XYZ file of C-alpha atoms in Angstrom:
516
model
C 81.999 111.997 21.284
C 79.143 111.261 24.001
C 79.007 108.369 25.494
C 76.741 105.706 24.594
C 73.375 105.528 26.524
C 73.162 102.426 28.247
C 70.471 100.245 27.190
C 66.974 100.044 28.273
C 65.686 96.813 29.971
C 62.456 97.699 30.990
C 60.667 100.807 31.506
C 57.408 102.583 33.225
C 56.403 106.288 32.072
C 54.047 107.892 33.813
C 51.591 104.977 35.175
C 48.826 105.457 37.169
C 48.600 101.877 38.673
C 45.154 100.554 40.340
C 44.556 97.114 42.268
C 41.176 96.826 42.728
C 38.970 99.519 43.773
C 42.488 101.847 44.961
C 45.001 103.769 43.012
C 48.593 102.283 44.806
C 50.785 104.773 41.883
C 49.110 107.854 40.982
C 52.036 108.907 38.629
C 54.818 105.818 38.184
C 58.089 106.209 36.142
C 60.821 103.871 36.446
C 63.659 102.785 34.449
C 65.729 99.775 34.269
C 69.124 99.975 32.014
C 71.515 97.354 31.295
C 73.650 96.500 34.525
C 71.996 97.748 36.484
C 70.449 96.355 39.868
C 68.225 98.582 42.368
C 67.186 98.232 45.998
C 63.391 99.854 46.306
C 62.877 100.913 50.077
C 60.799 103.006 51.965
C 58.114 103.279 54.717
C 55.918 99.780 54.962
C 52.883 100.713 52.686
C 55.040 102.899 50.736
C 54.655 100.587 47.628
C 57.801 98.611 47.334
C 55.701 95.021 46.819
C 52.994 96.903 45.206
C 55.966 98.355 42.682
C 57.709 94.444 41.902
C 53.843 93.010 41.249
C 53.490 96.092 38.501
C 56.424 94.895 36.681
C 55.096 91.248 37.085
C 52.283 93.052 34.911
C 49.697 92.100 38.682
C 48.426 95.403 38.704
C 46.448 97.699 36.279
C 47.605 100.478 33.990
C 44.709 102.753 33.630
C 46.640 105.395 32.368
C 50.868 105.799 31.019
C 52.392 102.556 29.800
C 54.871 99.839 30.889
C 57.744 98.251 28.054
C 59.925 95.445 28.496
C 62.767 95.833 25.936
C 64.624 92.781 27.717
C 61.461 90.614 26.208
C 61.867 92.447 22.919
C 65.432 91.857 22.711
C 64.863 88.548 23.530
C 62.667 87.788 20.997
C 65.184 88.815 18.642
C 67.682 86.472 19.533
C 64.959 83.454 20.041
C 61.910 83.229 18.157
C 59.301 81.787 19.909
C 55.954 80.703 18.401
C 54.272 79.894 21.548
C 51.488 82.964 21.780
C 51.412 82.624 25.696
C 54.875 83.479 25.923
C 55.152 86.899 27.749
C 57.357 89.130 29.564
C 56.954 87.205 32.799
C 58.724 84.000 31.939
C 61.617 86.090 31.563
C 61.247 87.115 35.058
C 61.759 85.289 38.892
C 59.702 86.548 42.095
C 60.437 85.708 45.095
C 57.948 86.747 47.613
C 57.553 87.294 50.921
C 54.693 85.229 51.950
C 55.544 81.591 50.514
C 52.583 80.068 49.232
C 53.210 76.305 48.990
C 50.758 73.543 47.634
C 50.527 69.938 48.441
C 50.902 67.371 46.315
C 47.393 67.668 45.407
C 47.787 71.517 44.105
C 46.365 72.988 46.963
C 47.158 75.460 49.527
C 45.154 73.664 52.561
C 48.237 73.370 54.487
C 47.644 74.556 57.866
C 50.031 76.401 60.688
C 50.711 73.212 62.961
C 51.042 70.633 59.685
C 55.129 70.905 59.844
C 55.065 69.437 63.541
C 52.581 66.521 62.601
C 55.235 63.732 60.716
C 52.088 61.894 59.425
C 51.158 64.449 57.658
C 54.584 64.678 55.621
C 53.433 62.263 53.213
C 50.570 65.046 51.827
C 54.237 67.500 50.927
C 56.579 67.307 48.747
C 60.195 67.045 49.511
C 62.738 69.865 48.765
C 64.323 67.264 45.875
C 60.455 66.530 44.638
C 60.083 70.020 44.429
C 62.967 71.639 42.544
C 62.373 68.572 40.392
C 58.762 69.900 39.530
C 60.344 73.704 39.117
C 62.282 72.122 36.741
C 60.013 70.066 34.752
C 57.448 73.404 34.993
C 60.175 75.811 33.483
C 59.284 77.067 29.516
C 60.963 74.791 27.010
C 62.063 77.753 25.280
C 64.109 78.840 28.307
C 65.613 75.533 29.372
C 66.705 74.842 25.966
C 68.673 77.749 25.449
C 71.254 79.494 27.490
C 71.188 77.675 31.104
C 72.600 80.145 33.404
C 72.024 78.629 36.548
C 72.052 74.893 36.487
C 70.130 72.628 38.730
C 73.694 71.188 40.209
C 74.745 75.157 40.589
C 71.534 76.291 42.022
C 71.560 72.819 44.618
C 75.325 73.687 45.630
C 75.312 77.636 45.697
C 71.988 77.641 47.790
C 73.658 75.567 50.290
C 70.203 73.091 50.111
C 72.527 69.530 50.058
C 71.342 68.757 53.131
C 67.540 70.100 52.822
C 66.859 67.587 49.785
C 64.922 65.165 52.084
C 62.908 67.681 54.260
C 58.975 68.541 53.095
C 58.187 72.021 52.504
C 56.602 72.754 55.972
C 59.571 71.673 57.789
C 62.139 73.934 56.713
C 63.312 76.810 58.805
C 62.547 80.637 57.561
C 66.089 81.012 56.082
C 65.650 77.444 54.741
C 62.174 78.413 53.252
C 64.552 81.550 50.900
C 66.995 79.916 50.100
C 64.737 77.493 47.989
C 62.182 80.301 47.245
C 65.172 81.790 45.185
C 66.389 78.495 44.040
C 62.753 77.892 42.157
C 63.319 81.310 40.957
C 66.562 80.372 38.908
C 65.925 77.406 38.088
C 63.186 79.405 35.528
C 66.464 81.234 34.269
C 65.383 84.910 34.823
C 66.632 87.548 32.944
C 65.062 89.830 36.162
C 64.874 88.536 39.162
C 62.609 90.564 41.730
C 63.251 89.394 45.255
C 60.493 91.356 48.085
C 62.285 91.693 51.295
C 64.657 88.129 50.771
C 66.678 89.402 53.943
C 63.674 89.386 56.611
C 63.862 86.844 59.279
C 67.342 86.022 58.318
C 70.106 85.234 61.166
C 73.533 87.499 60.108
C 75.611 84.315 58.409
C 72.543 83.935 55.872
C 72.125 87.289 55.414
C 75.974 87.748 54.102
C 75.190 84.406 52.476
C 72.459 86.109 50.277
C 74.243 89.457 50.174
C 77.149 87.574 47.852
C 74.863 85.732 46.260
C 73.160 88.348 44.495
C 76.896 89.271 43.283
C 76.686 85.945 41.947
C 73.820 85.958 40.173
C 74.440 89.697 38.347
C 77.298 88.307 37.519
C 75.594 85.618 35.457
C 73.780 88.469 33.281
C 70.546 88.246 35.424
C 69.466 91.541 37.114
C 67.833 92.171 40.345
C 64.889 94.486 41.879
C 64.671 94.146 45.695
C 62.135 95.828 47.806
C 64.575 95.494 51.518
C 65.199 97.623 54.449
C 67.585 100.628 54.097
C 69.725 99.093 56.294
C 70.257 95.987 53.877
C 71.785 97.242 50.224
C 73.547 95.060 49.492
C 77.259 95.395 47.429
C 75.492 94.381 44.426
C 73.159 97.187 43.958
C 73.894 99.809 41.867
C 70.987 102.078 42.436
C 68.393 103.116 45.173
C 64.686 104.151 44.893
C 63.002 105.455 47.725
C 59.107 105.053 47.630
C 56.550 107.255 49.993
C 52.856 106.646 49.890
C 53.335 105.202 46.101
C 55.321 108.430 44.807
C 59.396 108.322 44.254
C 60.794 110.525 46.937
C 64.471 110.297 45.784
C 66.914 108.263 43.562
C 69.923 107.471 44.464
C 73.280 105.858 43.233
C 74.743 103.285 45.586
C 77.216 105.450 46.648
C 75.091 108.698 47.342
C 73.043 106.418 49.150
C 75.192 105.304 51.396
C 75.984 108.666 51.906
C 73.239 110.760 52.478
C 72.073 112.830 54.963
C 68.705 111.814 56.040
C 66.340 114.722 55.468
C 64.164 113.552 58.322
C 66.276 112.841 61.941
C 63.825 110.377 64.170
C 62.020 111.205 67.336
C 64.500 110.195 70.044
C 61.979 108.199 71.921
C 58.497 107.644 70.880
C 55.960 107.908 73.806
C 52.749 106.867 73.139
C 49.691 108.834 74.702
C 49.146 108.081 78.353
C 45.533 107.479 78.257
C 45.802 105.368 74.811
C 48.315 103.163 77.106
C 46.312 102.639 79.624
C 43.099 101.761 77.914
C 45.091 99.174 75.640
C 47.416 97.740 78.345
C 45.067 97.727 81.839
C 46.462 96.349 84.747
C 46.188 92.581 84.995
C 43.140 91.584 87.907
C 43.892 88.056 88.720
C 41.677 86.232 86.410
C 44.297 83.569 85.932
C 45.525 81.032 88.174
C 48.829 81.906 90.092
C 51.885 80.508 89.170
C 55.192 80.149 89.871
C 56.765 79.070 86.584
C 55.544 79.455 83.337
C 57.578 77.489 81.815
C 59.893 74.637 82.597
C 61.279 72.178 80.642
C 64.171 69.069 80.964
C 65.665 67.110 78.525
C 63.539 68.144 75.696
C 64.543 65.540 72.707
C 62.224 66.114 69.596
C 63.107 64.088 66.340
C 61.287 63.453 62.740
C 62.760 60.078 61.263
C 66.449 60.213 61.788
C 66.906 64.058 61.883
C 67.207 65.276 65.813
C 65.489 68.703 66.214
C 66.271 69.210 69.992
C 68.501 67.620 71.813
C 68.838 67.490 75.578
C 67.370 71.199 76.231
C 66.425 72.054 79.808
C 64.902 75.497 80.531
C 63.273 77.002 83.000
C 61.187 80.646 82.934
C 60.095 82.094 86.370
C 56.932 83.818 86.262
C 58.021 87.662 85.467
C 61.356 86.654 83.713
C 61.975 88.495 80.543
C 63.621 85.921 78.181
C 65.536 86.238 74.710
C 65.913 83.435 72.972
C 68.497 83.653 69.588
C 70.022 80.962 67.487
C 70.790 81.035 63.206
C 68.242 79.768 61.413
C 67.249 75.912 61.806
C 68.690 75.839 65.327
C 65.319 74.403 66.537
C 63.806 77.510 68.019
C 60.175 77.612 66.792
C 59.962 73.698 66.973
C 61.029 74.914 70.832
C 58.004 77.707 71.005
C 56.045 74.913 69.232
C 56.325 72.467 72.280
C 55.296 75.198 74.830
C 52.627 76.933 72.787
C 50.638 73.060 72.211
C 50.809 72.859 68.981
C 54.087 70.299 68.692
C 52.052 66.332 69.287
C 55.727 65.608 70.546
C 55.097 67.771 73.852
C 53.673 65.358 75.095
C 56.980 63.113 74.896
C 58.473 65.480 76.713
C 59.171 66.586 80.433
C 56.955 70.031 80.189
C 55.494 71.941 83.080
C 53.599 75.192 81.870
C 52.258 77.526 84.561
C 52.959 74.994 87.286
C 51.395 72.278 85.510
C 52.816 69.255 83.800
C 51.742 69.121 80.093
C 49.275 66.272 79.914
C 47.545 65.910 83.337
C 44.064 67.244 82.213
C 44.271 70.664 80.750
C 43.189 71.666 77.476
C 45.554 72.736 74.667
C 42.515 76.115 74.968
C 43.213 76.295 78.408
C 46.843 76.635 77.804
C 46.732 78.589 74.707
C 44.320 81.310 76.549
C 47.258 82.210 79.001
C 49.628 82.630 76.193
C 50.260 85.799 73.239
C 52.167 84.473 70.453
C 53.011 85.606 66.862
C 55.802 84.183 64.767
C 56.343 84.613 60.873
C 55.283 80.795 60.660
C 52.354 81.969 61.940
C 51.931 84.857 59.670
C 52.053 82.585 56.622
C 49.507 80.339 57.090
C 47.159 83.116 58.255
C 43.857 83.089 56.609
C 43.773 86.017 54.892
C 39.924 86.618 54.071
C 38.675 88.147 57.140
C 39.166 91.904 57.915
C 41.688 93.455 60.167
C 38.945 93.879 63.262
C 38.045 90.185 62.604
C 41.723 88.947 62.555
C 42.387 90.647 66.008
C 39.008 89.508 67.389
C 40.456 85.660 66.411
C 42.985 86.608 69.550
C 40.056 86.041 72.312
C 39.335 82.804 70.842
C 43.012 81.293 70.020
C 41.951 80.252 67.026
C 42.177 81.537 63.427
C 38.346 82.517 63.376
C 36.821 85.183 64.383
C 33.805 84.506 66.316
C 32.374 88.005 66.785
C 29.112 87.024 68.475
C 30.782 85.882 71.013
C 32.149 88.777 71.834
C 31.205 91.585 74.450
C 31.163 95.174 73.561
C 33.941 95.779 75.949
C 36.013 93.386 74.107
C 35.498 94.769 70.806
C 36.274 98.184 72.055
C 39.749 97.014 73.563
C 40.447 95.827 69.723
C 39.970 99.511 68.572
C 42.100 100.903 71.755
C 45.288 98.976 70.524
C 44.848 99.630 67.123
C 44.628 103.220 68.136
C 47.456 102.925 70.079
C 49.773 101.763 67.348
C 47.981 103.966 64.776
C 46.721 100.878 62.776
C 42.814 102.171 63.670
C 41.917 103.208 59.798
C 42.470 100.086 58.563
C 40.103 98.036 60.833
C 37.968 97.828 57.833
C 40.254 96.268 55.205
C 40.895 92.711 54.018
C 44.056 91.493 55.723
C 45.139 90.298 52.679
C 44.952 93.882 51.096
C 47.684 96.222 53.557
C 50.958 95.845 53.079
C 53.301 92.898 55.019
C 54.021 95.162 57.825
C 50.491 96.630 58.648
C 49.823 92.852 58.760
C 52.463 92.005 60.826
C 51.441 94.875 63.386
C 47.645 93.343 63.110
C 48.891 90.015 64.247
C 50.972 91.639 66.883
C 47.860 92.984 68.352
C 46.047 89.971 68.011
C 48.722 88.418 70.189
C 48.580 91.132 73.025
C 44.751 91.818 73.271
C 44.147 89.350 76.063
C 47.256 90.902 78.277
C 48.511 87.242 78.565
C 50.706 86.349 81.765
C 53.230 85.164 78.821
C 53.706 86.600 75.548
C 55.927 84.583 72.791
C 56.992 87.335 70.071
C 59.298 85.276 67.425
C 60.482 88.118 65.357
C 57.924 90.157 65.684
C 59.375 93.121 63.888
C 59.801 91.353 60.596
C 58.486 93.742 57.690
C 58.189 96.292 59.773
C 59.984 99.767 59.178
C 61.801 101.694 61.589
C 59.455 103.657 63.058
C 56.853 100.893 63.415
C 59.896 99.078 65.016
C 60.092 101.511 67.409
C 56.497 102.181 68.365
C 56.613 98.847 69.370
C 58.999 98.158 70.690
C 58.640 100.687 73.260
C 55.232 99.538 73.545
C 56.733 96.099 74.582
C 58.765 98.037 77.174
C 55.590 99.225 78.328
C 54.068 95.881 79.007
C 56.669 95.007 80.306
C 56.318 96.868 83.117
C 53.522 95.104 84.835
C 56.295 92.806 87.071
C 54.209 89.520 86.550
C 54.510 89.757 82.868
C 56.827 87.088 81.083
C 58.225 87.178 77.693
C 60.350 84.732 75.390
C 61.762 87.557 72.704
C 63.080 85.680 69.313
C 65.414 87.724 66.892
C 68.120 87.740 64.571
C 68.551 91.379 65.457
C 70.033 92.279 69.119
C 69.168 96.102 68.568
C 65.426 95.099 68.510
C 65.682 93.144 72.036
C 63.659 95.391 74.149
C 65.365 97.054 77.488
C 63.307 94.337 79.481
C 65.054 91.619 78.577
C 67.592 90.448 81.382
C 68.271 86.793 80.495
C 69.058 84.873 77.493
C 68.573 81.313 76.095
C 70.826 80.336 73.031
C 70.088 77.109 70.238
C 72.903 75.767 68.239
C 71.937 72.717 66.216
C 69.436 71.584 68.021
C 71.308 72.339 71.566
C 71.382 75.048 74.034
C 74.593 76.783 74.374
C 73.877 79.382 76.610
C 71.876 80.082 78.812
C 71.879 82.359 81.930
């Protein structure tokens, strides 16, 4: 006899998907059976959020259809008269750009909020929170089968000890782990996670890897939009995305074993004349220095919780620096202090470009020597302005663009560097329109465009895919190369440390325990 089919969960048939005014799927099929849990990857823009906010039912249908037998069977099983009751209560996202509100409802929190402890009082607490998840939950799927448990969701998502920090403290790992937490607590029969590995230091990442075992073990299945290079043990199927078409599906195991139709460049070299109109040699218009940065016996606390903890470092103008740690180590509250936007540097011994923090100078007049991007950064973006205006924000330091200010010079330097990193056709679009990693690369250009004496990149390859990692990285190497340049390099990757970097700075718990 044949064997039985395995049973449909949820399923697309030839879709063509629209958000706003652009088609993202011109031709969308996609099935879901029982037991089964896929990893969606692909080039950034490929579609891979754009594919998890169709099943969400985000997007438009203007042609094909989507089902959810999961809802239908579920239905079945437990009646429910409420008429608002839909396929999405059965199913968790976790995305990639957190979008927390205050205890007001609204999402006016602002980048330097988590260093300001006066304004804790306007966020809720992690315990205040997954209290609220809880108490926001349908009734119908609280009061039947409870898969994961509030004490199960607490202990397995290691978040014990994060019950007392406010939303805008917690670290990027911190920040998943109870992004997926409010995800269970809902009791999903699908759980779709976009990129949940991103910015993760390698403990966490296992972490999460056998947690998703976990959960499919539980009954609840998974989507994940992630890197190729992070399937994890408990996916059973891979589909590759390319410009919103399905280039190839794979099992697990083929997968894993494929030969990759398409062997990368060796090197990417960027054109010559591109290079040198982005990255021109630096002409003096800053005062010299001899350190950019020093620092001794940085201590940084909020209440009773010690941040940093006796930290001395010092950064010769030139030097190229990583610094590395796991997540919640201290590191951005670290970049925080040096960058101005941490009240508590000025508690602290700090000397910045030969000159003690606090003497006279303006947080602009610091901030104008410095480049800095950092996922923390990323998230509380706004979001409204175009791509041009977002880079333009760079000459300012500020988060508004203030194009009237600028020359014509300036604004052609913007189009250079987006040329350079073959961004240029989106100049035009909302930022909050192209995909996480065209915005990433946007706010990596909006960090460079004033060729800063010192550039702070804290993980600046996060949602980027391979080859944008390597465009840039290389052109990091070539920035690098002007010998008065200094960099502070933040990863939880080593292979994306660029060749420059010749001296490293390592936070455990607060402490540095390596340096050199």
């Amino acid at each position: 006899m044949p064997s039985e089919q395995p049973k449909t969960r949820l399923s697309i048939r030839h879709a063509t998907v629209r958000y706003l005014d652009k088609v993202i799927f011109p031709e969308l099929t996609f099935t879901l059976h029982a037991d089964e849990n896929w990893a969606v990857t692909g080039k950034s823009g490929s579609g891979k959020t754009a594919l998890l906010n169709t099943i969400l039912g985000k997007n438009n249908l203007v042609n094909g259809h989507i089902r959810y037998p999961l809802y239908e069977d579920y239905l079945r099983e437990h009646p429910v008269k409420d008429p608002l009751f839909g396929p999405r209560h059965l199913m968790g996202f976790v995305s990639f750009q957190p979008r927390f509100r205050n205890k007001q409802n609204m999402t006016d929190f602002y980048y330097q909020q988590r260093f300001h402890s006066w304004d804790a009082e306007e966020v809720a607490t992690v315990a205040e929170y997954l209290e609220q998840t809880l108490s926001n939950a349908h009734s119908h799927l609280v009061s039947g089968e409870v898969r994961f448990p509030m004490d199960w969701v607490v202990r397995n998502l290691s978040l014990e000890a994060l019950t007392d920090k406010t939303l805008i403290q917690l670290s990027n790992g911190e920040t998943r782990r109870l992004l997926i937490a409010e995800a269970l607590l809902h009791q999903p029969l699908l759980l779709l996670l976009d990129n949940p590995f991103s910015g993760l230091d390698v403990d966490t990442r296992e972490f999460f890897h056998q947690l998703l075992g976990q959960i499919a073990a539980k009954g609840t299945q998974f989507i994940l939009a992630t890197p190729p290079e992070e399937i994890p043990d408990a996916v059973t199927h891979v589909l590759e995305l390319e410009e919103g078409k399905t280039k190839a599906v794979y099992s697990r195991q083929d997968y894993l074993h494929r030969q990759p139709g398409e062997k990368a460049a060796a090197s990417w070299e960027p054109d010559p004349e591109k290079l040198r109109r982005a990255i021109p040699v630096r002409q003096g218009d800053t005062p010299p220095f001899h350190n950019a940065v020093r620092m001794q016996q940085i201590h940084v606390r909020y209440g009773t919780s010690v941040i940093l903890d006796d930290v001395n470092w010092a950064i010769k103008k030139g030097e190229k620096w990583a610094l590395l740690g796991p997540n919640g180590a201290g590191k951005s509250t670290l970049l925080s202090l040096i960058t101005g936007d941490n009240p508590q540097a000025y508690a602290n011994e700090i000397i910045l470009f030969d000159k003690k923090r606090g003497t006279g100078e303006s947080i602009w007049e610091v901030k104008h020597q410095i480049g800095f991007v950092s996922p923390e950064l990323h998230q509380y973006f706004p979001y409204n302005s175009t791509c041009l205006e977002v880079i333009y924000s760079g000459y300012t330091d500020t988060m508004i663009a203030m194009q009237k200010r600028l020359t014509a010079e300036q604004k052609a330097h913007v189009l250079d560097w987006m040329d350079l990193l073959e961004i240029l056709p989106l100049k035009d679009r909302k930022f909050k329109f192209i995909s996480a990693g065209e915005q990433r690369l946007v706010l990596l250009i909006r960090a460079l465009i004033k060729n800063p004496p010192l550039l702070i990149l804290d993980e600046p390859c996060q949602g980027l895919d391979q080859q944008q990692k390597d465009h840039f990285k290389n052109v990091i190497e070539h920035v690098c190369k002007q010998e008065d340049s200094t960099l502070i390099y933040v990863t939880h990757y080593r292979h994306e440390i660029p060749g420059c970097v010749t001296r490293l700075l390592k936070l455990e718990k607060g402490k540095a325990v390596s340096s050199g």
